[in-house]
PDB file of C-alpha atoms in Angstrom:
ATOM      1  CA  MET A 487      75.480  34.272 126.019  1.00  0.00           C
ATOM      2  CA  PHE A 488      77.833  37.190 125.311  1.00  0.00           C
ATOM      3  CA  ILE A 489      77.121  40.642 126.734  1.00  0.00           C
ATOM      4  CA  ALA A 490      78.868  43.399 124.805  1.00  0.00           C
ATOM      5  CA  LYS A 491      79.281  46.850 126.327  1.00  0.00           C
ATOM      6  CA  LEU A 492      77.712  48.434 123.278  1.00  0.00           C
ATOM      7  CA  HIS A 493      74.973  51.033 123.291  1.00  0.00           C
ATOM      8  CA  LEU A 494      73.211  53.502 121.031  1.00  0.00           C
ATOM      9  CA  SER A 495      73.597  57.118 122.100  1.00  0.00           C
ATOM     10  CA  ARG A 496      70.642  59.462 121.933  1.00  0.00           C
ATOM     11  CA  ARG A 497      72.725  61.980 119.996  1.00  0.00           C
ATOM     12  CA  THR A 498      73.685  59.387 117.362  1.00  0.00           C
ATOM     13  CA  PHE A 499      70.039  58.483 116.918  1.00  0.00           C
ATOM     14  CA  LEU A 500      69.089  62.157 116.535  1.00  0.00           C
ATOM     15  CA  HIS A 501      71.833  62.729 113.981  1.00  0.00           C
ATOM     16  CA  GLY A 502      70.225  60.009 111.883  1.00  0.00           C
ATOM     17  CA  LEU A 503      66.698  61.359 112.166  1.00  0.00           C
ATOM     18  CA  GLY A 504      67.417  65.081 112.075  1.00  0.00           C
ATOM     19  CA  ALA A 505      64.995  67.468 113.779  1.00  0.00           C
ATOM     20  CA  ALA A 506      61.889  65.421 113.052  1.00  0.00           C
ATOM     21  CA  VAL A 507      61.679  63.698 116.420  1.00  0.00           C
ATOM     22  CA  ALA A 508      62.221  64.451 120.083  1.00  0.00           C
ATOM     23  CA  LEU A 509      63.456  61.093 121.319  1.00  0.00           C
ATOM     24  CA  PRO A 510      62.591  59.787 124.791  1.00  0.00           C
ATOM     25  CA  PHE A 511      64.885  57.538 126.773  1.00  0.00           C
ATOM     26  CA  LEU A 512      65.223  54.069 125.235  1.00  0.00           C
ATOM     27  CA  GLU A 513      66.691  50.973 126.893  1.00  0.00           C
ATOM     28  CA  SER A 514      68.942  50.453 123.859  1.00  0.00           C
ATOM     29  CA  MET A 515      70.769  53.642 124.840  1.00  0.00           C
ATOM     30  CA  LEU A 516      72.174  51.943 127.953  1.00  0.00           C
ATOM     31  CA  PRO A 517      75.396  49.949 127.840  1.00  0.00           C
ATOM     32  CA  ALA A 518      74.476  46.349 128.599  1.00  0.00           C
ATOM     33  CA  ALA A 519      74.569  45.255 132.248  1.00  0.00           C
ATOM     34  CA  THR A 520      75.251  48.819 133.424  1.00  0.00           C
ATOM     35  CA  PRO A 521      73.507  50.020 136.601  1.00  0.00           C
ATOM     36  CA  LEU A 522      71.044  52.816 135.884  1.00  0.00           C
ATOM     37  CA  ALA A 523      72.724  55.098 138.428  1.00  0.00           C
ATOM     38  CA  GLN A 524      75.913  55.033 136.347  1.00  0.00           C
ATOM     39  CA  THR A 525      74.266  56.180 133.125  1.00  0.00           C
ATOM     40  CA  ALA A 526      72.910  59.395 131.624  1.00  0.00           C
ATOM     41  CA  ALA A 527      69.411  58.061 132.335  1.00  0.00           C
ATOM     42  CA  THR A 528      69.832  58.872 136.029  1.00  0.00           C
ATOM     43  CA  PRO A 529      67.317  61.584 136.968  1.00  0.00           C
ATOM     44  CA  ARG A 530      69.001  64.988 137.225  1.00  0.00           C
ATOM     45  CA  THR A 531      68.086  67.885 139.453  1.00  0.00           C
ATOM     46  CA  ARG A 532      67.048  70.773 137.213  1.00  0.00           C
ATOM     47  CA  LEU A 533      66.045  74.397 137.672  1.00  0.00           C
ATOM     48  CA  GLY A 534      63.998  76.451 135.207  1.00  0.00           C
ATOM     49  CA  CYS A 535      63.328  80.182 135.657  1.00  0.00           C
ATOM     50  CA  ILE A 536      60.718  81.876 133.442  1.00  0.00           C
ATOM     51  CA  TYR A 537      60.200  85.639 133.418  1.00  0.00           C
ATOM     52  CA  PHE A 538      57.395  87.531 131.729  1.00  0.00           C
ATOM     53  CA  PRO A 539      57.075  91.306 132.066  1.00  0.00           C
ATOM     54  CA  HIS A 540      54.179  93.758 132.369  1.00  0.00           C
ATOM     55  CA  GLY A 541      52.640  92.155 135.433  1.00  0.00           C
ATOM     56  CA  ALA A 542      50.020  89.463 136.015  1.00  0.00           C
ATOM     57  CA  THR A 543      46.499  89.107 137.388  1.00  0.00           C
ATOM     58  CA  MET A 544      47.631  87.691 140.709  1.00  0.00           C
ATOM     59  CA  ASP A 545      44.239  86.522 141.991  1.00  0.00           C
ATOM     60  CA  LYS A 546      44.130  84.129 139.023  1.00  0.00           C
ATOM     61  CA  TRP A 547      47.533  82.731 140.000  1.00  0.00           C
ATOM     62  CA  THR A 548      47.406  82.665 143.808  1.00  0.00           C
ATOM     63  CA  PRO A 549      45.546  79.850 145.622  1.00  0.00           C
ATOM     64  CA  ALA A 550      42.889  81.044 148.056  1.00  0.00           C
ATOM     65  CA  SER A 551      44.028  78.733 150.871  1.00  0.00           C
ATOM     66  CA  GLU A 552      47.270  77.485 152.396  1.00  0.00           C
ATOM     67  CA  GLY A 553      48.531  74.054 153.357  1.00  0.00           C
ATOM     68  CA  ALA A 554      48.898  70.721 151.595  1.00  0.00           C
ATOM     69  CA  GLY A 555      45.268  70.556 150.495  1.00  0.00           C
ATOM     70  CA  PHE A 556      45.127  73.941 148.758  1.00  0.00           C
ATOM     71  CA  GLU A 557      42.962  74.299 145.664  1.00  0.00           C
ATOM     72  CA  LEU A 558      44.759  75.309 142.494  1.00  0.00           C
ATOM     73  CA  SER A 559      43.767  78.682 141.078  1.00  0.00           C
ATOM     74  CA  ASP A 560      42.369  79.082 137.557  1.00  0.00           C
ATOM     75  CA  ILE A 561      45.715  79.541 135.799  1.00  0.00           C
ATOM     76  CA  LEU A 562      47.342  76.713 137.782  1.00  0.00           C
ATOM     77  CA  GLN A 563      44.662  74.134 136.906  1.00  0.00           C
ATOM     78  CA  PRO A 564      46.858  72.464 134.212  1.00  0.00           C
ATOM     79  CA  LEU A 565      49.180  71.444 137.072  1.00  0.00           C
ATOM     80  CA  LYS A 566      46.440  69.402 138.749  1.00  0.00           C
ATOM     81  CA  PRO A 567      47.988  65.995 137.841  1.00  0.00           C
ATOM     82  CA  PHE A 568      51.117  67.114 139.714  1.00  0.00           C
ATOM     83  CA  HIS A 569      49.346  68.784 142.629  1.00  0.00           C
ATOM     84  CA  ASP A 570      51.228  66.853 145.309  1.00  0.00           C
ATOM     85  CA  ALA A 571      54.580  68.025 143.884  1.00  0.00           C
ATOM     86  CA  VAL A 572      53.641  71.705 143.484  1.00  0.00           C
ATOM     87  CA  ASN A 573      54.573  74.439 145.949  1.00  0.00           C
ATOM     88  CA  VAL A 574      53.172  77.935 145.435  1.00  0.00           C
ATOM     89  CA  ILE A 575      55.121  80.623 147.315  1.00  0.00           C
ATOM     90  CA  SER A 576      53.189  83.883 147.588  1.00  0.00           C
ATOM     91  CA  ASP A 577      53.606  87.398 148.991  1.00  0.00           C
ATOM     92  CA  LEU A 578      57.132  87.892 147.677  1.00  0.00           C
ATOM     93  CA  SER A 579      58.367  91.250 146.406  1.00  0.00           C
ATOM     94  CA  HIS A 580      61.406  92.880 144.823  1.00  0.00           C
ATOM     95  CA  PRO A 581      61.878  96.376 146.305  1.00  0.00           C
ATOM     96  CA  GLN A 582      65.123  96.758 144.342  1.00  0.00           C
ATOM     97  CA  ALA A 583      63.159  96.658 141.078  1.00  0.00           C
ATOM     98  CA  TYR A 584      62.058 100.276 141.490  1.00  0.00           C
ATOM     99  CA  GLY A 585      63.950 103.531 141.163  1.00  0.00           C
ATOM    100  CA  GLY A 586      63.912 106.904 139.516  1.00  0.00           C
ATOM    101  CA  GLY A 587      62.965 107.550 135.929  1.00  0.00           C
ATOM    102  CA  SER A 588      60.176 106.402 133.683  1.00  0.00           C
ATOM    103  CA  ALA A 589      58.019 103.293 133.674  1.00  0.00           C
ATOM    104  CA  THR A 590      60.327 101.906 130.968  1.00  0.00           C
ATOM    105  CA  ALA A 591      63.271 102.188 133.346  1.00  0.00           C
ATOM    106  CA  ASN A 592      61.422 100.339 136.099  1.00  0.00           C
ATOM    107  CA  HIS A 593      60.299  97.603 133.723  1.00  0.00           C
ATOM    108  CA  ASN A 594      63.913  97.020 132.757  1.00  0.00           C
ATOM    109  CA  ARG A 595      65.075  97.114 136.366  1.00  0.00           C
ATOM    110  CA  SER A 596      62.471  94.454 137.118  1.00  0.00           C
ATOM    111  CA  ALA A 597      64.029  92.064 134.596  1.00  0.00           C
ATOM    112  CA  ALA A 598      67.457  92.681 136.112  1.00  0.00           C
ATOM    113  CA  THR A 599      66.237  92.178 139.686  1.00  0.00           C
ATOM    114  CA  PHE A 600      64.153  89.063 139.017  1.00  0.00           C
ATOM    115  CA  LEU A 601      66.887  86.476 139.721  1.00  0.00           C
ATOM    116  CA  SER A 602      69.531  88.703 141.284  1.00  0.00           C
ATOM    117  CA  GLY A 603      67.667  90.685 143.933  1.00  0.00           C
ATOM    118  CA  ALA A 604      70.062  93.536 143.097  1.00  0.00           C
ATOM    119  CA  HIS A 605      69.342  97.102 142.011  1.00  0.00           C
ATOM    120  CA  ALA A 606      70.191  98.053 138.417  1.00  0.00           C
ATOM    121  CA  GLU A 607      72.226 101.244 138.600  1.00  0.00           C
ATOM    122  CA  ALA A 608      72.232 103.840 135.848  1.00  0.00           C
ATOM    123  CA  GLY A 609      75.469 104.449 133.969  1.00  0.00           C
ATOM    124  CA  PRO A 610      77.391 103.332 130.878  1.00  0.00           C
ATOM    125  CA  GLN A 611      78.604 100.118 132.535  1.00  0.00           C
ATOM    126  CA  ALA A 612      76.033  97.508 133.558  1.00  0.00           C
ATOM    127  CA  ARG A 613      76.700  96.129 137.019  1.00  0.00           C
ATOM    128  CA  LEU A 614      74.456  93.752 138.915  1.00  0.00           C
ATOM    129  CA  GLY A 615      75.405  90.448 140.571  1.00  0.00           C
ATOM    130  CA  MET A 616      75.287  86.684 140.110  1.00  0.00           C
ATOM    131  CA  THR A 617      71.757  85.424 139.509  1.00  0.00           C
ATOM    132  CA  VAL A 618      70.306  82.429 141.307  1.00  0.00           C
ATOM    133  CA  ASP A 619      70.166  80.319 138.121  1.00  0.00           C
ATOM    134  CA  GLN A 620      73.939  80.646 137.695  1.00  0.00           C
ATOM    135  CA  PHE A 621      74.514  79.850 141.353  1.00  0.00           C
ATOM    136  CA  ALA A 622      72.520  76.663 140.777  1.00  0.00           C
ATOM    137  CA  ALA A 623      74.408  75.950 137.532  1.00  0.00           C
ATOM    138  CA  GLN A 624      77.696  75.956 139.449  1.00  0.00           C
ATOM    139  CA  HIS A 625      76.380  73.266 141.781  1.00  0.00           C
ATOM    140  CA  ILE A 626      74.116  71.047 139.652  1.00  0.00           C
ATOM    141  CA  GLY A 627      74.888  72.097 136.074  1.00  0.00           C
ATOM    142  CA  GLN A 628      78.047  70.020 135.776  1.00  0.00           C
ATOM    143  CA  GLU A 629      75.955  66.863 135.418  1.00  0.00           C
ATOM    144  CA  THR A 630      74.555  67.966 132.046  1.00  0.00           C
ATOM    145  CA  PRO A 631      76.275  68.758 128.698  1.00  0.00           C
ATOM    146  CA  LEU A 632      75.413  72.449 129.129  1.00  0.00           C
ATOM    147  CA  PRO A 633      75.492  73.903 132.655  1.00  0.00           C
ATOM    148  CA  SER A 634      72.762  76.368 131.626  1.00  0.00           C
ATOM    149  CA  ILE A 635      70.995  77.639 128.551  1.00  0.00           C
ATOM    150  CA  GLU A 636      69.399  81.079 128.220  1.00  0.00           C
ATOM    151  CA  LEU A 637      66.475  81.601 125.834  1.00  0.00           C
ATOM    152  CA  THR A 638      64.290  84.509 124.781  1.00  0.00           C
ATOM    153  CA  ILE A 639      61.661  85.164 122.090  1.00  0.00           C
ATOM    154  CA  GLU A 640      62.599  88.778 121.378  1.00  0.00           C
ATOM    155  CA  GLU A 641      65.441  90.624 119.702  1.00  0.00           C
ATOM    156  CA  ALA A 642      67.869  92.746 121.710  1.00  0.00           C
ATOM    157  CA  SER A 643      66.630  96.136 122.890  1.00  0.00           C
ATOM    158  CA  THR A 644      67.551  99.617 121.766  1.00  0.00           C
ATOM    159  CA  SER A 645      65.432 101.582 124.270  1.00  0.00           C
ATOM    160  CA  CYS A 646      66.134 100.723 127.879  1.00  0.00           C
ATOM    161  CA  GLY A 647      65.205 103.665 130.080  1.00  0.00           C
ATOM    162  CA  GLU A 648      67.064 106.777 131.125  1.00  0.00           C
ATOM    163  CA  GLY A 649      70.750 106.030 131.614  1.00  0.00           C
ATOM    164  CA  LEU A 650      70.282 102.258 131.931  1.00  0.00           C
ATOM    165  CA  SER A 651      72.311  99.706 129.999  1.00  0.00           C
ATOM    166  CA  CYS A 652      70.252  97.471 127.729  1.00  0.00           C
ATOM    167  CA  ALA A 653      71.990  94.498 129.345  1.00  0.00           C
ATOM    168  CA  TYR A 654      69.544  94.881 132.219  1.00  0.00           C
ATOM    169  CA  ARG A 655      66.615  94.219 129.891  1.00  0.00           C
ATOM    170  CA  ASP A 656      68.142  91.791 127.406  1.00  0.00           C
ATOM    171  CA  THR A 657      68.975  89.021 129.867  1.00  0.00           C
ATOM    172  CA  ILE A 658      67.849  87.706 133.238  1.00  0.00           C
ATOM    173  CA  SER A 659      71.000  85.621 133.724  1.00  0.00           C
ATOM    174  CA  TRP A 660      74.315  86.953 135.104  1.00  0.00           C
ATOM    175  CA  GLN A 661      77.435  84.941 135.927  1.00  0.00           C
ATOM    176  CA  GLY A 662      78.860  87.818 137.953  1.00  0.00           C
ATOM    177  CA  PRO A 663      78.519  91.544 138.667  1.00  0.00           C
ATOM    178  CA  MET A 664      79.746  92.505 135.190  1.00  0.00           C
ATOM    179  CA  ALA A 665      79.011  89.299 133.258  1.00  0.00           C
ATOM    180  CA  PRO A 666      75.494  89.271 131.742  1.00  0.00           C
ATOM    181  CA  LEU A 667      74.855  86.131 129.693  1.00  0.00           C
ATOM    182  CA  PRO A 668      73.438  86.678 126.189  1.00  0.00           C
ATOM    183  CA  MET A 669      70.077  85.068 125.548  1.00  0.00           C
ATOM    184  CA  GLN A 670      69.335  83.228 122.322  1.00  0.00           C
ATOM    185  CA  ASN A 671      66.160  83.453 120.233  1.00  0.00           C
ATOM    186  CA  ASN A 672      67.314  81.561 117.139  1.00  0.00           C
ATOM    187  CA  PRO A 673      65.953  77.970 117.221  1.00  0.00           C
ATOM    188  CA  GLN A 674      68.661  76.725 114.845  1.00  0.00           C
ATOM    189  CA  VAL A 675      71.459  78.037 117.066  1.00  0.00           C
ATOM    190  CA  VAL A 676      69.791  76.499 120.122  1.00  0.00           C
ATOM    191  CA  PHE A 677      69.460  73.160 118.324  1.00  0.00           C
ATOM    192  CA  GLU A 678      73.153  73.224 117.387  1.00  0.00           C
ATOM    193  CA  ARG A 679      74.139  73.920 120.975  1.00  0.00           C
ATOM    194  CA  LEU A 680      72.003  71.056 122.260  1.00  0.00           C
ATOM    195  CA  PHE A 681      72.614  68.398 119.618  1.00  0.00           C
ATOM    196  CA  GLY A 682      75.434  69.531 117.331  1.00  0.00           C
ATOM    197  CA  ASP A 683      78.874  67.988 117.632  1.00  0.00           C
ATOM    198  CA  GLY A 684      80.704  71.235 116.890  1.00  0.00           C
ATOM    199  CA  ALA A 685      82.030  70.111 113.508  1.00  0.00           C
ATOM    200  CA  PRO A 686      82.466  73.268 111.340  1.00  0.00           C
ATOM    201  CA  MET A 687      81.410  71.576 108.082  1.00  0.00           C
ATOM    202  CA  GLN A 688      78.296  70.071 109.628  1.00  0.00           C
ATOM    203  CA  SER A 689      77.272  73.346 111.243  1.00  0.00           C
ATOM    204  CA  ALA A 690      77.898  75.266 108.038  1.00  0.00           C
ATOM    205  CA  ALA A 691      75.795  72.833 106.025  1.00  0.00           C
ATOM    206  CA  ARG A 692      72.878  73.197 108.368  1.00  0.00           C
ATOM    207  CA  GLY A 693      73.451  76.924 108.686  1.00  0.00           C
ATOM    208  CA  GLY A 694      73.057  77.379 104.936  1.00  0.00           C
ATOM    209  CA  SER A 695      69.322  76.816 105.255  1.00  0.00           C
ATOM    210  CA  SER A 696      67.098  79.713 106.230  1.00  0.00           C
ATOM    211  CA  ARG A 697      64.492  77.354 107.635  1.00  0.00           C
ATOM    212  CA  SER A 698      63.896  77.325 111.369  1.00  0.00           C
ATOM    213  CA  VAL A 699      63.691  74.150 113.431  1.00  0.00           C
ATOM    214  CA  CYS A 700      59.959  74.795 113.626  1.00  0.00           C
ATOM    215  CA  SER A 701      59.746  74.854 109.813  1.00  0.00           C
ATOM    216  CA  ILE A 702      61.744  71.621 109.504  1.00  0.00           C
ATOM    217  CA  ARG A 703      59.473  69.831 111.945  1.00  0.00           C
ATOM    218  CA  CYS A 704      56.254  71.019 110.346  1.00  0.00           C
ATOM    219  CA  SER A 705      57.001  70.521 106.660  1.00  0.00           C
ATOM    220  CA  PRO A 706      59.743  69.506 104.219  1.00  0.00           C
ATOM    221  CA  LYS A 707      59.252  72.952 102.648  1.00  0.00           C
ATOM    222  CA  PRO A 708      60.142  76.258 104.320  1.00  0.00           C
ATOM    223  CA  LEU A 709      57.252  77.645 106.332  1.00  0.00           C
ATOM    224  CA  ARG A 710      56.360  80.881 107.939  1.00  0.00           C
ATOM    225  CA  PHE A 711      54.688  80.779 111.349  1.00  0.00           C
ATOM    226  CA  SER A 712      51.271  79.193 110.934  1.00  0.00           C
ATOM    227  CA  GLU A 713      48.559  77.498 112.968  1.00  0.00           C
ATOM    228  CA  SER A 714      50.786  74.455 113.440  1.00  0.00           C
ATOM    229  CA  CYS A 715      53.838  76.603 114.212  1.00  0.00           C
ATOM    230  CA  PRO A 716      52.337  79.759 115.724  1.00  0.00           C
ATOM    231  CA  ARG A 717      54.332  82.946 116.254  1.00  0.00           C
ATOM    232  CA  PRO A 718      54.839  83.704 119.973  1.00  0.00           C
ATOM    233  CA  ILE A 719      52.616  86.539 121.110  1.00  0.00           C
ATOM    234  CA  ALA A 720      54.112  87.047 124.577  1.00  0.00           C
ATOM    235  CA  ARG A 721      57.562  88.152 125.633  1.00  0.00           C
ATOM    236  CA  ALA A 722      59.505  85.832 127.854  1.00  0.00           C
ATOM    237  CA  TRP A 723      63.022  85.183 129.058  1.00  0.00           C
ATOM    238  CA  ILE A 724      63.975  81.698 130.128  1.00  0.00           C
ATOM    239  CA  SER A 725      67.069  80.438 131.901  1.00  0.00           C
ATOM    240  CA  ILE A 726      67.387  76.698 132.361  1.00  0.00           C
TER     241      ILE A 726
END
């Protein structure tokens, strides 16, 4: 019997199928006779940070008891199958999220403070600090094709509070004190970053279509948001 060190990459498979499928790990993607620990199938440590503004009904989120046997609150019930792997950390606060000015200003400071713990100062130049997601990306992000990816479902802001830079509101991810990372809300651009090979002709060909990835998955014809591809109704920023 001959064992060839041949394998089928996940990206090659996706290039053949387009955006119609989200492919799980397949054994055929492994080079033959290769230990699992030496392949891309090795489990990776990952961090996901999700921010949503305007507050929350905390009694629906916070468990009533402490300890390993705590009962999940109403909103956390979907996590029941993973109860033993869930930690809920309560009674945290961000004093640096508040300052002078209007409620709009404090909402935008809250987004800036969420992962940085730093106070967003007024002035023409945004200045904050490295956020915890980027600290993690420096240590565990080198094991993945992209160290981090920053997503949002809203356009950039034009109204950001008295004297505050819109950078404080438009991203929750900062590589350094003066390096806010832009967040992406275009599914096609995100898809290219994740699965594209960077070839200009290939990107241009796909970019010529006005259809979103959601439209391509739902129908061969262009679609607007519908019941099967609903429009998001909440604002969120995500850094992974």
